[in-house]
Short mmCIF file of C-alpha atoms in Angstrom, two decimals:
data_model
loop_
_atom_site.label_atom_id
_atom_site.label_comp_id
_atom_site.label_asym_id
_atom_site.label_seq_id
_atom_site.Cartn_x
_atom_site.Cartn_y
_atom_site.Cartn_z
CA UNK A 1 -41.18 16.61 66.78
CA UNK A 2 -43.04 16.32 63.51
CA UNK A 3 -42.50 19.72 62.15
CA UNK A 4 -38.44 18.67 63.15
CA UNK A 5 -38.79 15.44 60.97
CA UNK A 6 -40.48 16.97 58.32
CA UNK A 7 -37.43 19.89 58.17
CA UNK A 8 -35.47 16.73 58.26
CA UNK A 9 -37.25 15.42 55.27
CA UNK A 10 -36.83 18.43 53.21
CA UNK A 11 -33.37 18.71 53.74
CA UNK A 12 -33.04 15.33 52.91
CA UNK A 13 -35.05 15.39 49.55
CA UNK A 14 -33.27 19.49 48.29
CA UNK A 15 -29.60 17.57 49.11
CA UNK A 16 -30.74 14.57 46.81
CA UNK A 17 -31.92 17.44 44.45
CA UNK A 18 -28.72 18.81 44.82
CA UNK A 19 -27.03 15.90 43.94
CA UNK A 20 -28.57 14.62 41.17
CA UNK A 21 -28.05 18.06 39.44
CA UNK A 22 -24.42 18.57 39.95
CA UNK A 23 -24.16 14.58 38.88
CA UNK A 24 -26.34 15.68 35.23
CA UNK A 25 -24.22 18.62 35.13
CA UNK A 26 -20.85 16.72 35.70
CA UNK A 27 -21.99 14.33 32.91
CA UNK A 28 -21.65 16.81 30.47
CA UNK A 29 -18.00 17.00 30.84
CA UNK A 30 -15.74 15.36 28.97
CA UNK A 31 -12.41 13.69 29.79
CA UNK A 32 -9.14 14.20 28.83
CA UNK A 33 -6.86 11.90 28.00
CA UNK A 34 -3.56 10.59 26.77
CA UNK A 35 -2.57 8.90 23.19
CA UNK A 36 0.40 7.04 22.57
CA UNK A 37 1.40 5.83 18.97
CA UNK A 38 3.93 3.79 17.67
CA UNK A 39 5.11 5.49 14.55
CA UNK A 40 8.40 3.36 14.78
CA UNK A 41 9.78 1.65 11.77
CA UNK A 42 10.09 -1.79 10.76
CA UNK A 43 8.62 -4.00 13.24
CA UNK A 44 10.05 -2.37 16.04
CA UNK A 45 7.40 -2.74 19.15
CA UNK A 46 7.10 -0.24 21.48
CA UNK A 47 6.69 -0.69 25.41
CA UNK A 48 4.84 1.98 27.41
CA UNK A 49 4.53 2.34 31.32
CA UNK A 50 2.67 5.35 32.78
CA UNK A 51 1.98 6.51 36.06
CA UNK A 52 -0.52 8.86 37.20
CA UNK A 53 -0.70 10.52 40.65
CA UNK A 54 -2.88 7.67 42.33
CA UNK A 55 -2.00 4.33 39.73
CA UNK A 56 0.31 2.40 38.04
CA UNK A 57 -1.24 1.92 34.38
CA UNK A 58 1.14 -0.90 34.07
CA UNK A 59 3.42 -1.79 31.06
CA UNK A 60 2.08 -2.05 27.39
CA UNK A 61 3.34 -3.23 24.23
CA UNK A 62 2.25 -1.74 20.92
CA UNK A 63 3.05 -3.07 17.37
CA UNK A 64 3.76 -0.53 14.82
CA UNK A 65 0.53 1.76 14.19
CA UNK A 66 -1.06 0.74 16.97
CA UNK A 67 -2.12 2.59 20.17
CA UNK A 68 -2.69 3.05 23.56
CA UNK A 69 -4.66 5.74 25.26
CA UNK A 70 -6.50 6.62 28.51
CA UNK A 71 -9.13 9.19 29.89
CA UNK A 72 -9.38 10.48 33.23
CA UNK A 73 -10.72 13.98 34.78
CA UNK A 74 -8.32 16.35 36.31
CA UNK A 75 -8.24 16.41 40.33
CA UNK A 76 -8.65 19.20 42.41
CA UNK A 77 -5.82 18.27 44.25
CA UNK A 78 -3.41 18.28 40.37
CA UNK A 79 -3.00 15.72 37.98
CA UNK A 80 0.51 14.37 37.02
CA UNK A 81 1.10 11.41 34.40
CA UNK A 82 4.87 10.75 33.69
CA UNK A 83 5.34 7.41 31.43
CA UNK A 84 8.66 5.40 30.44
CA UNK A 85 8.79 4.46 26.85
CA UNK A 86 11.35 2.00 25.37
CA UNK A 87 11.99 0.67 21.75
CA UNK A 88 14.86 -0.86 20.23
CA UNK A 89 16.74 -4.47 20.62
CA UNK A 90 16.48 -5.36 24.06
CA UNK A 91 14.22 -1.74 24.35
CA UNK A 92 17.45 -0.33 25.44
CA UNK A 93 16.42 3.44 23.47
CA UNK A 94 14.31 4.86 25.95
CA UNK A 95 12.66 8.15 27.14
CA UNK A 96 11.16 9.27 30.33
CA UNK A 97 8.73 12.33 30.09
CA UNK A 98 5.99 13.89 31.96
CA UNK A 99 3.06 12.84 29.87
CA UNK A 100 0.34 15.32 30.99
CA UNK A 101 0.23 17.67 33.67
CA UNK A 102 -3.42 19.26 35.00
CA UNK A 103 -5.79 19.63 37.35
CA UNK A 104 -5.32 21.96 40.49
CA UNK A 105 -7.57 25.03 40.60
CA UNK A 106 -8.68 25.15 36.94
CA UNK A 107 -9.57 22.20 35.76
CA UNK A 108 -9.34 21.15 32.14
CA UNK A 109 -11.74 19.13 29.95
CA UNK A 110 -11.67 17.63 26.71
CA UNK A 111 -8.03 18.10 26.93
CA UNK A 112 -6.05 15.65 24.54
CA UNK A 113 -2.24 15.38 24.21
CA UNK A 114 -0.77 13.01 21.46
CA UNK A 115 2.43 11.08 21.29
CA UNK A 116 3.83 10.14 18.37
CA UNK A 117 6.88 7.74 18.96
CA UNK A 118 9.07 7.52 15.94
CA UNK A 119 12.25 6.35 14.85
CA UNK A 120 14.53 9.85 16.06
CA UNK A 121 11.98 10.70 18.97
CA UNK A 122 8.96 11.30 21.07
CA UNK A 123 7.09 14.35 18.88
CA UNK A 124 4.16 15.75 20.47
CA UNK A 125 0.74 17.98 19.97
CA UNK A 126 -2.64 18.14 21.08
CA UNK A 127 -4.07 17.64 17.40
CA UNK A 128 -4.46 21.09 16.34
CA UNK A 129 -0.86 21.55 15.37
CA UNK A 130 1.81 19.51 13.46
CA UNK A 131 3.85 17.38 16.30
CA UNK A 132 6.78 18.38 17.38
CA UNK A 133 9.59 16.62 18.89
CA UNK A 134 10.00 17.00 22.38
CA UNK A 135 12.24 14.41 23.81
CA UNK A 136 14.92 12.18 21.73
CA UNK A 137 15.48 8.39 22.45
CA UNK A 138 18.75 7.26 25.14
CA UNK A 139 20.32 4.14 25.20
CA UNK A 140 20.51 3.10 28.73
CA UNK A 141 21.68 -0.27 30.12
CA UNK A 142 19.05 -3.05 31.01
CA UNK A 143 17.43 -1.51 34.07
CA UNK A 144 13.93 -1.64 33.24
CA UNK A 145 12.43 -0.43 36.08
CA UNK A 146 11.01 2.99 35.97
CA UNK A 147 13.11 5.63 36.29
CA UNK A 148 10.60 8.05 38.39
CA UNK A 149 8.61 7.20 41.36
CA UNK A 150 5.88 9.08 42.01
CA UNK A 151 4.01 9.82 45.58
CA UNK A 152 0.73 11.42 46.88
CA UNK A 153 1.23 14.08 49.46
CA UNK A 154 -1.47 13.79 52.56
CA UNK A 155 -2.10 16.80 54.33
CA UNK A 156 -5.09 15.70 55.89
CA UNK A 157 -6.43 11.59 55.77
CA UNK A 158 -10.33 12.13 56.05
CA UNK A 159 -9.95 15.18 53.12
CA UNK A 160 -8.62 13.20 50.88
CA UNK A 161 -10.55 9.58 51.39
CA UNK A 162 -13.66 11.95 51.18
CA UNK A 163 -12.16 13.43 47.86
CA UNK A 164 -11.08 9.82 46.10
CA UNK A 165 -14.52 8.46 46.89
CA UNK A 166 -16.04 11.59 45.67
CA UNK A 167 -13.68 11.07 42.19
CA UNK A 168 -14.34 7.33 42.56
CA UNK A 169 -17.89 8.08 42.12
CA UNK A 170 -18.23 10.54 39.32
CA UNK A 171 -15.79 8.42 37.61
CA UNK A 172 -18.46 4.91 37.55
CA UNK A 173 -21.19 7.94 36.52
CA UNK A 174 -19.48 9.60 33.77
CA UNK A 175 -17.95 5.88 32.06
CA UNK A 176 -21.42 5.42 31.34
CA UNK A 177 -21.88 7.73 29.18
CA UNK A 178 -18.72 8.31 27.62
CA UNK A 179 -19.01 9.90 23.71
CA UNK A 180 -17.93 8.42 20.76
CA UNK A 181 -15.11 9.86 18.58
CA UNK A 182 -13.70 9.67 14.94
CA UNK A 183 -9.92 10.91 14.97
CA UNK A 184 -8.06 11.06 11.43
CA UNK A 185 -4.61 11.11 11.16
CA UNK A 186 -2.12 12.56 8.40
CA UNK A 187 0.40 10.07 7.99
CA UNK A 188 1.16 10.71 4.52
CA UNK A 189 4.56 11.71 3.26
CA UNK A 190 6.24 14.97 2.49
CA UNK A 191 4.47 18.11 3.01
CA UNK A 192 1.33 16.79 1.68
CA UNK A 193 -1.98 18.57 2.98
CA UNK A 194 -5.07 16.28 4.23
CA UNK A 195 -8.64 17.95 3.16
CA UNK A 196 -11.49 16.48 5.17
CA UNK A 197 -15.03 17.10 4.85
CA UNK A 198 -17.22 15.01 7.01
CA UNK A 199 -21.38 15.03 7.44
CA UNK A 200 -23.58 13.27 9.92
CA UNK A 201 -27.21 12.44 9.61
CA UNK A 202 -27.41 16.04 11.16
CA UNK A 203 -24.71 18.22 10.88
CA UNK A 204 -22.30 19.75 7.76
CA UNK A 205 -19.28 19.17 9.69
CA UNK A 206 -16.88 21.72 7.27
CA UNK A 207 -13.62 21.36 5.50
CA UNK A 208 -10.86 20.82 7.23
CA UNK A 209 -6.77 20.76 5.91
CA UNK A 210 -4.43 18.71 7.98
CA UNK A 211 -0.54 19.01 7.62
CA UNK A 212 1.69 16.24 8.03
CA UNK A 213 1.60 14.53 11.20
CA UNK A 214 -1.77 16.77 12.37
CA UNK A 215 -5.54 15.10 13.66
CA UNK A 216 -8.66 16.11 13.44
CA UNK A 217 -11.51 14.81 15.65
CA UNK A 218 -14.58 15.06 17.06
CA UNK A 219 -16.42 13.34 19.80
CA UNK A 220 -20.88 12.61 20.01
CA UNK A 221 -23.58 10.46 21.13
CA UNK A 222 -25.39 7.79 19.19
CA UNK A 223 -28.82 8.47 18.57
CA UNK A 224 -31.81 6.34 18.83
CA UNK A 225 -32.56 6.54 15.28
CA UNK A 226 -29.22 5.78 14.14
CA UNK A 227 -25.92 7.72 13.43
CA UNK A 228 -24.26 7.60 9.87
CA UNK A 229 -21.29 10.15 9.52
CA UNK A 230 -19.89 9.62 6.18
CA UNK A 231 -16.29 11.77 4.75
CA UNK A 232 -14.90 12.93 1.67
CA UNK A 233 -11.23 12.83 1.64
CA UNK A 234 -8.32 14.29 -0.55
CA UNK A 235 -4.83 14.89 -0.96
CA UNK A 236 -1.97 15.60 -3.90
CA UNK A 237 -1.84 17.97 -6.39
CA UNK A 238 -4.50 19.99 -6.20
CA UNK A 239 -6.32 17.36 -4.18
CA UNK A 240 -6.74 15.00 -7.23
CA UNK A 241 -6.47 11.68 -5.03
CA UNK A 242 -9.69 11.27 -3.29
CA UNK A 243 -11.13 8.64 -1.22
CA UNK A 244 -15.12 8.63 -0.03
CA UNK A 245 -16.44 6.19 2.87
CA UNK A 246 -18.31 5.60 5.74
CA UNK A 247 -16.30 6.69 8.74
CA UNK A 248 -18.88 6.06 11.29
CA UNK A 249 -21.99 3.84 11.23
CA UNK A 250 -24.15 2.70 14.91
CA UNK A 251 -27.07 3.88 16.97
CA UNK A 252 -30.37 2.20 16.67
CA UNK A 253 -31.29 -0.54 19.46
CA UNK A 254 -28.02 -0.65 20.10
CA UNK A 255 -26.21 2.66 21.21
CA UNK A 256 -22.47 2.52 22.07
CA UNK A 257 -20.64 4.29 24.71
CA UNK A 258 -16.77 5.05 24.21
CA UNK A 259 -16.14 3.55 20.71
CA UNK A 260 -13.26 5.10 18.80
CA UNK A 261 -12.46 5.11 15.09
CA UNK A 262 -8.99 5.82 14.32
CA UNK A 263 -8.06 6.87 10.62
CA UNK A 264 -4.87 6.98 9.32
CA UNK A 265 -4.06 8.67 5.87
CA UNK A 266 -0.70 7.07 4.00
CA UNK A 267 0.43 7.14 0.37
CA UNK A 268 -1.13 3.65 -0.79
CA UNK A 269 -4.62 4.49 1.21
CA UNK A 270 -6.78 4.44 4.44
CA UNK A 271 -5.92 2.41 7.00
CA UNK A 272 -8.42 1.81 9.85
CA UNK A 273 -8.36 0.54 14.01
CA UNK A 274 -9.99 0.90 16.77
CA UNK A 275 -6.81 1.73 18.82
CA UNK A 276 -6.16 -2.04 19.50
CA UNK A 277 -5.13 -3.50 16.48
CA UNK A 278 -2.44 -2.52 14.19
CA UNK A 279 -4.06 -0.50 11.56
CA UNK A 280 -5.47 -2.18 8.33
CA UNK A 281 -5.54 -0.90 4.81
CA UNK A 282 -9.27 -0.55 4.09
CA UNK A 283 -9.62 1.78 1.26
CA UNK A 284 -7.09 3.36 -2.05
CA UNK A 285 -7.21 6.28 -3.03
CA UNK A 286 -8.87 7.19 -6.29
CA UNK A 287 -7.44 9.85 -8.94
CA UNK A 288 -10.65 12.06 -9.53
CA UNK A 289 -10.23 13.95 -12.86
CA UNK A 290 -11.43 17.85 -12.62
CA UNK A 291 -14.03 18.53 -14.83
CA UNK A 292 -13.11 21.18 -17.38
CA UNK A 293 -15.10 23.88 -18.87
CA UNK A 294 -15.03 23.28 -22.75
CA UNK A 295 -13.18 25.77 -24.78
CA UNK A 296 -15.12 28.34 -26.44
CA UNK A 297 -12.23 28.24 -29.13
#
């Protein structure tokens, strides 16, 4: 009996082991997610309502230049997100799309999709590309409830309880420690190119040219001793408008989890948000005179 209950113990203990492991190892991950921004003229607001294989993420109004945006990790079982946007007196313009699509046997991570909702249409990319339009505005009559309903196949009850508790609980783990992120975004006019050059306390983060409508981000942890990431920007002819700030500043005794900083590049300057407030001009661009050799005649 005692060599049984010490097997028993050992089991015990290596699937705790076990465990704890794949939980570190999980935590490493990172989420994708969703981004919705209201590029719409004017004061024209714009309402969102997603809905995601297992939730309604309810309905959500956005002023122009501000945003809404979720994370989640892909289920083995496929992850669907299809979202109703209106805009518009009345929000009788409206589009119905399938937001993000996922999951299944491989699994993505760190995935991003953006949604820029303007004036002629829904234009999309995952930040590495100019945004495209993918889906124009139709004026429909004032029904505004959803136009999809979505539902969650069950081939087998105790399967998939044992799977949404598993997801339930890797989800509370990994909000913990969700990264920090920077995202800029060209919203100047024309064909004018974005150059970026960002450093951390740590790290030469490179140059980086954004066309019109592109973004260019990158996610980290705070550090104990601090984290200062400051960025050179520029734009015109031959990149004589230049603006230099902090972009990021935390860490310390207090380290934050999940904190974005949104930056949006327009004509008359920086603009600045968290993702929850409209956008606010911060700083102007500066015309930075290139320093000329003197003529040796």
């Amino acid at each position: 009996m005692k060599l049984i209950k010490a097997m028993n113990n050992l089991y015990c203990s290596l699937f705790i082991i076990a465990l704890c492991i794949g939980l570190s190892n999980a935590l490493v991950k990172e989420k994708n997610s969703v981004h919705f921004m209201n590029s719409l003229g004017g004061n024209n607001v714009l309402k969102i309502h997603c809905i995601s294989d297992e939730d309604d993420l309810g309905e959500h109004l956005l002023k122009p230049g501000e945003i809404y945006e979720f994370s989640f990790y892909d289920s083995i079982m496929g992850t669907l997100i299809n979202c109703d946007l209106w805009q518009g007196i009345e929000f009788r313009f409206h589009a119905n799309f399938r937001a993000y699509e996922g999951g299944g046997l491989i699994g993505h991570y760190g995935k991003q999709n953006f949604w820029f909702s303007r004036d002629d249409g829904i234009y999309f990319t995952h930040g590495k590309d100019e945004p495209k339009l993918e889906y124009k505005w139709v004026y429909s009559v004032l029904d505004m409830a959803p136009a999809h309903r979505l539902t969650k196949g069950m081939n087998n009850l105790y399967l998939s309880l044992f799977i949404i508790a598993l997801g339930v609980g890797l989800s509370n783990a990994l909000a913990i420690k969700m990264k920090n992120s920077v995202h800029f975004i060209n919203s100047l006019a024309g064909n004018n190119v974005l150059k970026i050059h960002c450093r951390s306390d740590e790290d030469d983060l490179g140059e980086h040219l954004l066309k019109p409508g592109e973004v260019y981000d990158f996610s980290f942890y705070d550090s104990i001793f601090g984290t200062r990431i400051n960025c050179d920007l520029a734009q015109g002819i031959e990149f004589r408008f230049h603006a230099k700030f902090m972009a990021y500043k935390s860490g310390g005794l207090i380290l934050h989890y999940g904190k974005k900083n949104f930056w949006f590049c327009r004509d008359d300057g920086i603009y600045f948000t968290h993702g929850k407030q409209t956008p606010k001009l911060e700083y102007k661009w500066v015309y930075k005179v290139i320093d000329m050799a003197p003529s040796p005649y």
